[in-house]
Short mmCIF file of C-alpha atoms in Angstrom, two decimals:
data_model
loop_
_atom_site.label_atom_id
_atom_site.label_comp_id
_atom_site.label_asym_id
_atom_site.label_seq_id
_atom_site.Cartn_x
_atom_site.Cartn_y
_atom_site.Cartn_z
CA MET A 1 -0.04 -0.30 -0.19
CA THR A 2 1.31 3.68 -0.80
CA SER A 3 -1.22 5.64 0.16
CA LEU A 4 -4.06 6.27 2.74
CA PRO A 5 -7.84 4.44 1.79
CA LYS A 6 -10.12 7.07 1.75
CA GLY A 7 -11.19 8.17 5.16
CA GLY A 8 -7.83 6.80 6.61
CA ARG A 9 -6.07 8.35 9.14
CA PRO A 10 -2.51 7.73 9.87
CA VAL A 11 -0.96 6.12 13.03
CA GLU A 12 2.07 6.11 14.79
CA THR A 13 4.28 3.57 13.59
CA GLU A 14 4.89 2.04 17.09
CA THR A 15 3.81 2.63 20.83
CA THR A 16 7.38 3.53 21.71
CA GLY A 17 9.19 6.58 23.36
CA ASN A 18 10.77 7.61 26.29
CA TYR A 19 7.60 8.23 28.89
CA TRP A 20 9.09 9.18 32.61
CA ALA A 21 7.17 9.54 35.55
CA ILE A 22 9.11 10.74 38.89
CA PRO A 23 6.86 9.05 41.80
CA LYS A 24 5.92 11.52 45.08
CA TYR A 25 7.87 8.33 47.08
CA ALA A 26 11.43 9.28 44.86
CA ALA A 27 11.48 13.23 46.14
CA SER A 28 14.74 12.72 47.36
CA LYS A 29 16.02 11.66 44.29
CA ARG A 30 14.43 13.76 41.86
CA ALA A 31 17.54 15.74 40.65
CA LEU A 32 19.35 12.36 39.71
CA ALA A 33 16.04 10.90 37.93
CA LEU A 34 15.84 14.02 35.58
CA ALA A 35 19.49 13.72 34.68
CA PHE A 36 19.05 10.55 33.82
CA GLU A 37 15.63 11.45 32.17
CA LYS A 38 17.81 14.23 30.18
CA VAL A 39 20.52 11.36 29.11
CA SER A 40 17.54 8.78 28.14
CA VAL A 41 16.56 11.43 25.40
CA SER A 42 19.62 12.61 24.39
CA PRO A 43 20.60 12.14 20.95
CA GLN A 44 23.44 9.44 21.26
CA VAL A 45 21.05 7.11 23.82
CA GLN A 46 17.85 7.67 20.97
CA LEU A 47 20.64 6.62 18.32
CA GLU A 48 21.76 3.56 20.54
CA GLN A 49 18.08 2.19 21.37
CA PHE A 50 17.42 2.57 17.84
CA LYS A 51 20.55 0.47 16.90
CA LEU A 52 19.60 -2.13 19.87
CA LEU A 53 15.89 -1.87 19.81
CA GLY A 54 14.25 -0.63 16.76
CA TRP A 55 13.07 2.20 18.86
CA MET A 56 12.00 5.39 17.12
CA PRO A 57 13.25 8.45 18.37
CA VAL A 58 11.39 11.38 20.69
CA ASN A 59 12.46 14.51 19.79
CA GLN A 60 13.89 16.44 16.95
CA ALA A 61 17.57 15.39 17.92
CA GLY A 62 16.94 12.39 18.20
CA VAL A 63 15.22 12.28 14.86
CA LYS A 64 18.75 13.98 13.19
CA ALA A 65 21.11 11.10 14.56
CA VAL A 66 18.86 8.54 13.47
CA GLU A 67 17.93 9.40 9.83
CA ALA A 68 21.59 10.71 9.80
CA TYR A 69 22.36 7.02 10.65
CA SER A 70 19.54 5.10 8.86
CA PRO A 71 18.29 7.04 5.80
CA ALA A 72 15.95 4.21 5.42
CA SER A 73 14.21 4.99 8.61
CA LYS A 74 12.92 8.50 7.37
CA PRO A 75 9.54 7.19 5.81
CA PHE A 76 8.73 5.85 9.26
CA ILE A 77 9.91 9.17 11.28
CA GLY A 78 8.10 11.06 8.81
CA ALA A 79 4.96 9.32 8.97
CA GLU A 80 4.96 9.66 12.55
CA SER A 81 5.07 13.37 12.20
CA SER A 82 1.31 13.37 10.59
CA ALA A 83 0.16 10.49 12.94
CA TYR A 84 -2.51 10.48 15.38
CA PRO A 85 -1.15 9.06 18.68
CA THR A 86 -2.25 5.41 19.57
CA SER A 87 -3.28 5.53 22.71
CA ILE A 88 -1.55 3.22 25.60
CA ALA A 89 -3.73 -0.10 25.64
CA PRO A 90 -2.35 -2.55 28.81
CA VAL A 91 -2.98 -5.04 26.21
CA TRP A 92 -0.16 -4.30 24.20
CA SER A 93 2.64 -6.79 25.72
CA TYR A 94 0.46 -9.78 24.47
CA VAL A 95 -0.07 -7.97 21.47
CA GLU A 96 3.44 -7.47 21.03
CA THR A 97 5.04 -11.26 22.26
CA GLY A 98 2.29 -12.69 19.57
CA MET A 99 3.83 -10.71 16.88
CA LEU A 100 7.01 -11.64 17.84
CA THR A 101 6.13 -15.38 18.14
CA ALA A 102 4.17 -15.45 14.70
CA ILE A 103 6.91 -13.85 12.85
CA HIS A 104 9.44 -16.73 14.41
CA ASN A 105 7.06 -19.17 13.67
CA ILE A 106 6.14 -17.71 10.16
CA ALA A 107 9.93 -17.74 9.38
CA SER A 108 10.94 -20.76 10.87
CA ASN A 109 8.70 -22.39 8.23
CA ILE A 110 9.97 -20.59 5.46
CA ALA A 111 13.53 -21.42 6.25
CA THR A 112 12.45 -25.01 6.88
CA SER A 113 10.49 -25.71 4.00
CA GLY A 114 11.75 -23.11 1.46
CA LYS A 115 8.52 -21.59 0.81
CA TRP A 116 5.94 -19.21 2.03
CA ASP A 117 2.60 -20.95 3.11
CA GLN A 118 0.10 -18.25 2.98
CA SER A 119 -2.41 -20.53 5.37
CA TYR A 120 0.12 -21.13 8.02
CA ALA A 121 0.97 -17.38 8.36
CA ALA A 122 -2.52 -16.76 8.53
CA SER A 123 -2.82 -19.41 11.41
CA GLN A 124 -0.35 -17.69 13.24
CA LEU A 125 -1.55 -14.45 12.88
CA ALA A 126 -5.08 -15.59 13.68
CA SER A 127 -3.86 -17.28 16.95
CA ALA A 128 -1.75 -13.93 18.33
CA GLN A 129 -4.59 -11.88 17.74
CA ALA A 130 -6.57 -14.70 19.64
CA ALA A 131 -4.05 -14.60 22.10
CA ALA A 132 -4.16 -10.65 22.90
CA GLN A 133 -8.02 -10.36 22.31
CA ALA A 134 -8.41 -12.51 25.15
CA GLN A 135 -6.52 -10.00 27.70
CA ALA A 136 -8.16 -7.09 26.11
#
């Protein structure tokens, strides 16, 4: 797909980023927590997070660092600039692990059989969806 369907709205490519909260009980360590937050959103750290985890950058300095390192990231980052954020969902951990498991199983099947099997892929994705829906 190269364009949104009629009436479609762009959404973020991934629900990631650095969102921090400092609890009241940690008030004596507030300065340390703020220093950690400042480091975590630095361009250098965001680039490492992108390299190691595939996380998208969370500020313009991080965007510049990631795009300089990986020009292929530009379409994904560009899509986020006009996207509607998705709400945080507790079920996300089930969606993420379910998709990773499905992708692993599909890739293993391709590696062992040497061919794409649409019905196998569909069954793996359906299984992941059912497991996540059960937690929603």
